[in-house]
mmCIF file of C-alpha atoms in Angstrom:
data_model
loop_
_atom_site.group_PDB
_atom_site.id
_atom_site.type_symbol
_atom_site.label_atom_id
_atom_site.label_comp_id
_atom_site.label_asym_id
_atom_site.label_seq_id
_atom_site.Cartn_x
_atom_site.Cartn_y
_atom_site.Cartn_z
ATOM 1 C CA MET A 1 -41.859 7.195 56.111
ATOM 2 C CA VAL A 2 -40.080 9.347 53.818
ATOM 3 C CA ILE A 3 -36.657 8.532 52.595
ATOM 4 C CA ALA A 4 -34.160 10.797 50.278
ATOM 5 C CA LEU A 5 -31.809 9.209 47.906
ATOM 6 C CA LEU A 6 -29.110 11.699 47.030
ATOM 7 C CA GLY A 7 -27.541 9.533 43.989
ATOM 8 C CA VAL A 8 -29.731 7.268 42.166
ATOM 9 C CA GLY A 9 -27.187 5.065 40.327
ATOM 10 C CA GLU A 10 -26.928 1.421 40.606
ATOM 11 C CA ALA A 11 -27.018 0.997 44.525
ATOM 12 C CA GLY A 12 -29.458 3.911 44.712
ATOM 13 C CA SER A 13 -32.042 2.389 42.306
ATOM 14 C CA ALA A 14 -31.619 -0.911 43.854
ATOM 15 C CA LEU A 15 -32.189 0.475 47.438
ATOM 16 C CA GLY A 16 -35.277 3.018 46.290
ATOM 17 C CA SER A 17 -37.052 0.334 44.842
ATOM 18 C CA GLU A 18 -36.894 -1.996 47.801
ATOM 19 C CA LEU A 19 -37.800 1.026 50.137
ATOM 20 C CA ILE A 20 -40.833 1.731 47.964
ATOM 21 C CA SER A 21 -42.127 -1.973 48.321
ATOM 22 C CA ALA A 22 -41.424 -1.911 51.929
ATOM 23 C CA GLY A 23 -43.737 1.240 52.098
ATOM 24 C CA ALA A 24 -41.668 4.259 52.202
ATOM 25 C CA GLN A 25 -42.118 7.481 50.290
ATOM 26 C CA VAL A 26 -38.653 7.936 48.357
ATOM 27 C CA ARG A 27 -37.544 11.284 46.856
ATOM 28 C CA GLY A 28 -34.519 11.225 44.917
ATOM 29 C CA PHE A 29 -32.055 13.823 43.201
ATOM 30 C CA ASP A 30 -29.142 12.694 41.163
ATOM 31 C CA PRO A 31 -27.427 15.610 39.024
ATOM 32 C CA ALA A 32 -27.124 13.277 36.034
ATOM 33 C CA GLY A 33 -31.037 12.600 36.190
ATOM 34 C CA PHE A 34 -32.646 9.510 36.795
ATOM 35 C CA GLU A 35 -35.886 7.511 35.948
ATOM 36 C CA LEU A 36 -37.016 5.206 38.726
ATOM 37 C CA GLU A 37 -40.635 4.235 39.092
ATOM 38 C CA GLY A 38 -42.162 5.245 42.302
ATOM 39 C CA VAL A 39 -39.178 7.600 43.035
ATOM 40 C CA GLU A 40 -40.486 11.584 43.381
ATOM 41 C CA PRO A 41 -37.573 13.587 41.460
ATOM 42 C CA ALA A 42 -36.534 16.199 43.424
ATOM 43 C CA SER A 43 -34.846 19.552 41.884
ATOM 44 C CA ASP A 44 -32.028 19.435 44.204
ATOM 45 C CA ALA A 45 -30.597 17.836 47.113
ATOM 46 C CA ALA A 46 -32.174 20.034 49.720
ATOM 47 C CA GLU A 47 -35.471 19.519 48.199
ATOM 48 C CA ALA A 48 -35.179 15.642 48.319
ATOM 49 C CA ALA A 49 -34.147 15.846 51.913
ATOM 50 C CA ARG A 50 -36.787 18.372 52.781
ATOM 51 C CA ASP A 51 -39.284 16.508 55.916
ATOM 52 C CA ALA A 52 -37.336 13.105 55.212
ATOM 53 C CA ASN A 53 -36.874 10.830 57.990
ATOM 54 C CA ALA A 54 -33.765 10.040 56.521
ATOM 55 C CA VAL A 55 -31.314 10.973 53.796
ATOM 56 C CA LEU A 56 -29.211 8.376 51.986
ATOM 57 C CA SER A 57 -26.098 9.535 50.343
ATOM 58 C CA LEU A 58 -25.042 7.132 47.584
ATOM 59 C CA ASN A 59 -22.700 9.468 45.199
ATOM 60 C CA SER A 60 -19.227 9.185 45.337
ATOM 61 C CA ALA A 61 -16.234 9.689 47.567
ATOM 62 C CA GLU A 62 -15.359 12.839 45.385
ATOM 63 C CA ALA A 63 -19.148 14.285 45.778
ATOM 64 C CA ALA A 64 -19.984 13.219 49.409
ATOM 65 C CA ALA A 65 -19.120 16.411 51.126
ATOM 66 C CA GLU A 66 -20.624 18.579 48.533
ATOM 67 C CA ALA A 67 -23.920 16.206 48.482
ATOM 68 C CA ALA A 68 -24.108 17.126 52.316
ATOM 69 C CA ARG A 69 -23.488 20.828 52.241
ATOM 70 C CA SER A 70 -26.498 20.864 49.367
ATOM 71 C CA ALA A 71 -28.844 19.210 51.508
ATOM 72 C CA ALA A 72 -27.636 21.083 54.532
ATOM 73 C CA LYS A 73 -30.493 23.272 54.907
ATOM 74 C CA ALA A 74 -32.725 20.273 55.075
ATOM 75 C CA LEU A 75 -31.111 18.823 58.096
ATOM 76 C CA ALA A 76 -32.164 20.953 60.749
ATOM 77 C CA GLY A 77 -33.834 19.127 63.854
ATOM 78 C CA GLY A 78 -31.687 16.093 63.766
ATOM 79 C CA VAL A 79 -32.866 14.624 60.366
ATOM 80 C CA LEU A 80 -30.580 11.377 59.878
ATOM 81 C CA PHE A 81 -27.994 11.611 57.271
ATOM 82 C CA ALA A 82 -26.242 8.396 56.314
ATOM 83 C CA ASP A 83 -23.299 8.608 54.022
ATOM 84 C CA LEU A 84 -23.042 5.223 52.218
ATOM 85 C CA ASN A 85 -20.283 6.158 49.859
ATOM 86 C CA THR A 86 -17.077 3.967 49.551
ATOM 87 C CA ALA A 87 -14.781 7.001 51.065
ATOM 88 C CA SER A 88 -12.092 7.087 53.483
ATOM 89 C CA PRO A 89 -12.424 8.224 57.229
ATOM 90 C CA THR A 90 -10.988 11.352 56.486
ATOM 91 C CA VAL A 91 -13.763 12.023 54.121
ATOM 92 C CA LYS A 92 -16.526 10.703 56.584
ATOM 93 C CA ARG A 93 -15.177 12.651 59.096
ATOM 94 C CA ALA A 94 -15.660 15.847 56.865
ATOM 95 C CA VAL A 95 -19.006 14.738 55.809
ATOM 96 C CA ALA A 96 -20.141 14.489 59.353
ATOM 97 C CA ASP A 97 -19.062 18.168 60.315
ATOM 98 C CA VAL A 98 -20.895 19.604 57.453
ATOM 99 C CA VAL A 99 -24.000 17.335 58.805
ATOM 100 C CA GLY A 100 -23.584 18.204 62.873
ATOM 101 C CA ALA A 101 -22.927 22.033 61.672
ATOM 102 C CA ALA A 102 -26.292 22.137 59.999
ATOM 103 C CA GLY A 103 -28.211 20.263 62.733
ATOM 104 C CA GLY A 104 -28.399 16.844 61.577
ATOM 105 C CA SER A 105 -27.381 13.437 62.880
ATOM 106 C CA PHE A 106 -24.859 11.465 60.665
ATOM 107 C CA ALA A 107 -24.214 7.823 60.237
ATOM 108 C CA ASP A 108 -21.395 6.598 58.600
ATOM 109 C CA VAL A 109 -22.493 3.529 56.617
ATOM 110 C CA ALA A 110 -20.500 0.871 54.875
ATOM 111 C CA LEU A 111 -22.276 -1.431 52.914
ATOM 112 C CA ILE A 112 -20.218 -4.773 52.701
ATOM 113 C CA GLY A 113 -20.674 -6.215 49.334
ATOM 114 C CA PRO A 114 -22.752 -5.489 45.908
ATOM 115 C CA VAL A 115 -26.161 -3.792 46.340
ATOM 116 C CA PRO A 116 -27.938 -5.146 43.255
ATOM 117 C CA GLY A 117 -29.549 -8.191 43.758
ATOM 118 C CA LYS A 118 -29.494 -7.656 47.428
ATOM 119 C CA GLY A 119 -31.092 -4.537 48.127
ATOM 120 C CA LEU A 120 -31.960 -3.762 51.345
ATOM 121 C CA ARG A 121 -30.477 -7.138 52.373
ATOM 122 C CA THR A 122 -26.852 -5.740 52.072
ATOM 123 C CA PRO A 123 -25.128 -6.124 55.256
ATOM 124 C CA ALA A 124 -23.755 -2.932 56.577
ATOM 125 C CA LEU A 125 -21.615 -1.558 59.178
ATOM 126 C CA ALA A 126 -22.477 1.667 60.964
ATOM 127 C CA SER A 127 -20.873 4.102 62.921
ATOM 128 C CA GLY A 128 -21.086 7.933 64.239
ATOM 129 C CA PRO A 129 -23.667 9.786 66.421
ATOM 130 C CA GLY A 130 -26.791 8.526 64.099
ATOM 131 C CA ALA A 131 -25.324 4.655 63.749
ATOM 132 C CA GLU A 132 -27.995 3.208 66.288
ATOM 133 C CA ARG A 133 -30.680 5.417 64.832
ATOM 134 C CA PHE A 134 -29.652 3.998 61.405
ATOM 135 C CA ALA A 135 -29.511 0.577 62.702
ATOM 136 C CA GLN A 136 -33.250 0.723 64.187
ATOM 137 C CA LEU A 137 -34.601 2.462 61.191
ATOM 138 C CA PHE A 138 -33.149 0.116 58.291
ATOM 139 C CA GLY A 139 -32.612 -2.967 60.670
ATOM 140 C CA GLY A 140 -36.703 -2.862 60.673
ATOM 141 C CA LEU A 141 -36.660 -3.075 56.847
ATOM 142 C CA GLY A 142 -34.461 -6.061 56.742
ATOM 143 C CA MET A 143 -31.128 -4.526 56.557
ATOM 144 C CA PRO A 144 -28.733 -6.722 58.650
ATOM 145 C CA VAL A 145 -26.930 -3.404 60.099
ATOM 146 C CA THR A 146 -23.927 -3.979 62.749
ATOM 147 C CA VAL A 147 -22.864 -0.860 64.628
ATOM 148 C CA VAL A 148 -18.971 -0.678 65.040
ATOM 149 C CA GLY A 149 -18.636 2.551 67.105
ATOM 150 C CA ALA A 150 -19.596 6.350 67.785
ATOM 151 C CA GLU A 151 -16.895 8.081 65.710
ATOM 152 C CA PRO A 152 -17.800 8.820 62.287
ATOM 153 C CA GLY A 153 -15.087 6.719 60.103
ATOM 154 C CA GLU A 154 -14.780 3.798 62.105
ATOM 155 C CA ALA A 155 -17.121 1.942 59.625
ATOM 156 C CA ALA A 156 -15.475 3.325 56.438
ATOM 157 C CA ALA A 157 -12.010 2.098 58.118
ATOM 158 C CA ARG A 158 -13.271 -1.549 58.220
ATOM 159 C CA LYS A 159 -14.693 -2.017 54.743
ATOM 160 C CA LEU A 160 -11.288 -0.221 53.453
ATOM 161 C CA VAL A 161 -9.481 -2.632 55.276
ATOM 162 C CA ARG A 162 -11.234 -5.249 54.054
ATOM 163 C CA SER A 163 -11.037 -4.118 50.239
ATOM 164 C CA VAL A 164 -7.183 -4.375 50.723
ATOM 165 C CA PHE A 165 -7.705 -8.004 50.840
ATOM 166 C CA ALA A 166 -10.698 -8.817 48.513
ATOM 167 C CA LYS A 167 -9.321 -6.117 45.650
ATOM 168 C CA GLY A 168 -5.535 -7.170 46.201
ATOM 169 C CA LEU A 169 -6.903 -10.735 45.382
ATOM 170 C CA ALA A 170 -8.795 -9.634 42.396
ATOM 171 C CA ALA A 171 -5.732 -7.939 41.116
ATOM 172 C CA SER A 172 -3.309 -10.917 41.815
ATOM 173 C CA VAL A 173 -5.904 -13.150 40.036
ATOM 174 C CA GLY A 174 -5.981 -10.839 37.132
ATOM 175 C CA GLU A 175 -1.923 -10.846 36.692
ATOM 176 C CA ALA A 176 -1.547 -14.751 37.334
ATOM 177 C CA LEU A 177 -4.215 -15.285 34.444
ATOM 178 C CA ALA A 178 -2.620 -13.021 32.206
ATOM 179 C CA ALA A 179 0.742 -14.634 32.695
ATOM 180 C CA ALA A 180 -1.175 -17.871 32.082
ATOM 181 C CA GLU A 181 -2.612 -16.867 28.962
ATOM 182 C CA ARG A 182 0.710 -15.914 27.660
ATOM 183 C CA LEU A 183 2.349 -19.571 28.871
ATOM 184 C CA GLY A 184 -0.868 -21.731 27.148
ATOM 185 C CA CYS A 185 -2.257 -22.713 30.510
ATOM 186 C CA GLU A 186 -4.794 -20.255 31.627
ATOM 187 C CA GLU A 187 -7.653 -23.107 31.726
ATOM 188 C CA TRP A 188 -5.384 -25.237 33.865
ATOM 189 C CA LEU A 189 -4.765 -22.280 36.247
ATOM 190 C CA TYR A 190 -8.505 -20.961 36.312
ATOM 191 C CA GLY A 191 -9.295 -24.779 37.474
ATOM 192 C CA GLU A 192 -6.592 -24.449 40.237
ATOM 193 C CA LEU A 193 -7.613 -21.396 41.514
ATOM 194 C CA GLU A 194 -11.345 -22.285 41.373
ATOM 195 C CA ARG A 195 -10.221 -25.690 43.550
ATOM 196 C CA THR A 196 -8.230 -23.403 46.074
ATOM 197 C CA LEU A 197 -11.142 -21.268 46.754
ATOM 198 C CA ASN A 198 -13.510 -23.993 46.638
ATOM 199 C CA ASP A 199 -11.302 -25.528 49.636
ATOM 200 C CA ALA A 200 -10.271 -22.465 51.547
ATOM 201 C CA ASP A 201 -10.912 -22.421 55.351
ATOM 202 C CA ALA A 202 -9.605 -21.078 58.543
ATOM 203 C CA ALA A 203 -6.354 -23.307 58.280
ATOM 204 C CA LEU A 204 -5.519 -21.654 54.642
ATOM 205 C CA LEU A 205 -5.682 -18.396 56.337
ATOM 206 C CA ARG A 206 -3.247 -19.369 59.149
ATOM 207 C CA ARG A 207 -0.906 -20.755 56.438
ATOM 208 C CA LEU A 208 -0.868 -17.564 54.789
ATOM 209 C CA VAL A 209 -0.299 -15.239 57.451
ATOM 210 C CA GLU A 210 2.182 -17.555 59.446
ATOM 211 C CA GLY A 211 3.988 -19.390 56.692
ATOM 212 C CA SER A 212 4.885 -16.211 55.158
ATOM 213 C CA ARG A 213 6.684 -15.199 58.022
ATOM 214 C CA THR A 214 8.312 -18.569 58.666
ATOM 215 C CA HIS A 215 9.170 -19.289 55.154
ATOM 216 C CA ALA A 216 9.608 -15.439 54.116
ATOM 217 C CA ALA A 217 13.157 -15.657 52.437
ATOM 218 C CA ARG A 218 12.549 -18.593 50.772
ATOM 219 C CA ARG A 219 9.201 -17.331 49.286
ATOM 220 C CA GLY A 220 10.747 -13.903 48.301
ATOM 221 C CA GLU A 221 13.180 -15.861 46.232
ATOM 222 C CA GLU A 222 10.173 -17.701 44.930
ATOM 223 C CA MET A 223 8.587 -14.296 43.708
ATOM 224 C CA ALA A 224 11.804 -12.496 42.573
ATOM 225 C CA ALA A 225 11.715 -15.551 39.784
ATOM 226 C CA ALA A 226 7.851 -15.078 39.306
ATOM 227 C CA VAL A 227 8.832 -11.259 38.479
ATOM 228 C CA GLU A 228 11.614 -12.311 36.350
ATOM 229 C CA MET A 229 9.134 -14.381 34.165
ATOM 230 C CA LEU A 230 6.484 -11.957 34.196
ATOM 231 C CA ASP A 231 8.984 -9.332 33.039
ATOM 232 C CA ASP A 232 9.931 -11.975 30.108
ATOM 233 C CA LEU A 233 6.375 -12.732 29.346
ATOM 234 C CA GLU A 234 5.699 -8.682 29.366
ATOM 235 C CA VAL A 235 3.019 -8.838 31.791
ATOM 236 C CA PRO A 236 3.730 -6.257 34.485
ATOM 237 C CA PRO A 237 4.356 -7.687 37.666
ATOM 238 C CA ARG A 238 2.551 -5.134 39.852
ATOM 239 C CA ILE A 239 1.414 -7.690 42.204
ATOM 240 C CA ALA A 240 4.112 -10.332 41.889
ATOM 241 C CA ALA A 241 6.697 -7.444 42.778
ATOM 242 C CA ALA A 242 4.810 -5.903 45.452
ATOM 243 C CA ALA A 243 4.607 -9.583 46.977
ATOM 244 C CA GLU A 244 8.267 -10.005 46.645
ATOM 245 C CA ASP A 245 9.111 -6.506 48.365
ATOM 246 C CA TRP A 246 6.727 -7.665 51.400
ATOM 247 C CA LEU A 247 8.624 -11.058 51.949
ATOM 248 C CA ARG A 248 11.546 -9.458 51.679
ATOM 249 C CA SER A 249 10.717 -6.796 54.520
ATOM 250 C CA LEU A 250 9.350 -9.975 56.301
ATOM 251 C CA ALA A 251 12.628 -11.745 56.066
ATOM 252 C CA HIS A 252 14.450 -8.780 56.957
ATOM 253 C CA GLN A 253 12.635 -8.379 60.266
ATOM 254 C CA GLY A 254 12.939 -11.737 61.213
ATOM 255 C CA SER A 255 16.617 -11.687 60.910
ATOM 256 C CA ALA A 256 16.730 -8.288 63.047
ATOM 257 C CA GLU A 257 15.094 -10.347 66.066
ATOM 258 C CA PRO A 258 17.469 -11.086 69.017
#
């Protein structure tokens, strides 16, 4: 089996090493250059993709469409082209159009979680006309792949909506700890957050969703006070202000219901 890697950075290197261990022949291209034992360097994307069973694009959202265009002449005959970049559904559909016009089979693949340390064991969502084929090929190599739809962009959308939570949580933690540092209680808050995450369960999720709607007005006032405090501490209240605005909106919706 021949696998082409377009982009041999952190994620590409982790997958490339495990593909080699699984017995695949791996060719790679990265405009920044790379050194990865066992991966045959190619002069461009088309050379990397030549006669490959599958092409994995692991560049960036900005480079995704160009990577597909560069590899296009090697995709005729239904070669599987899987875009593993974290890009919007719109970008995924644009890449799918390029791959389809070249005669390839496109899979929109969303990797759920960091690749380093997991490699081929990284859970993935897949959609698009080549999704089932991707699941069959890489599932056989140990990757947990869930096919979520036939349209390009469906896998990307699921990953990004999950990212709203995950990255929003990280931003909230960062903002709270910055304020706690100014107040001299960073260690205490870190412990509180750690305890909350350790104890998290389905009931907590329900309280966050249902409680915010039920107590939107009171919680909005609480966040207004938090915003005022953060301003006094000279910590930009980006997340706190957004939370206040969201709660005010919920309170307004509740008061407008018949």
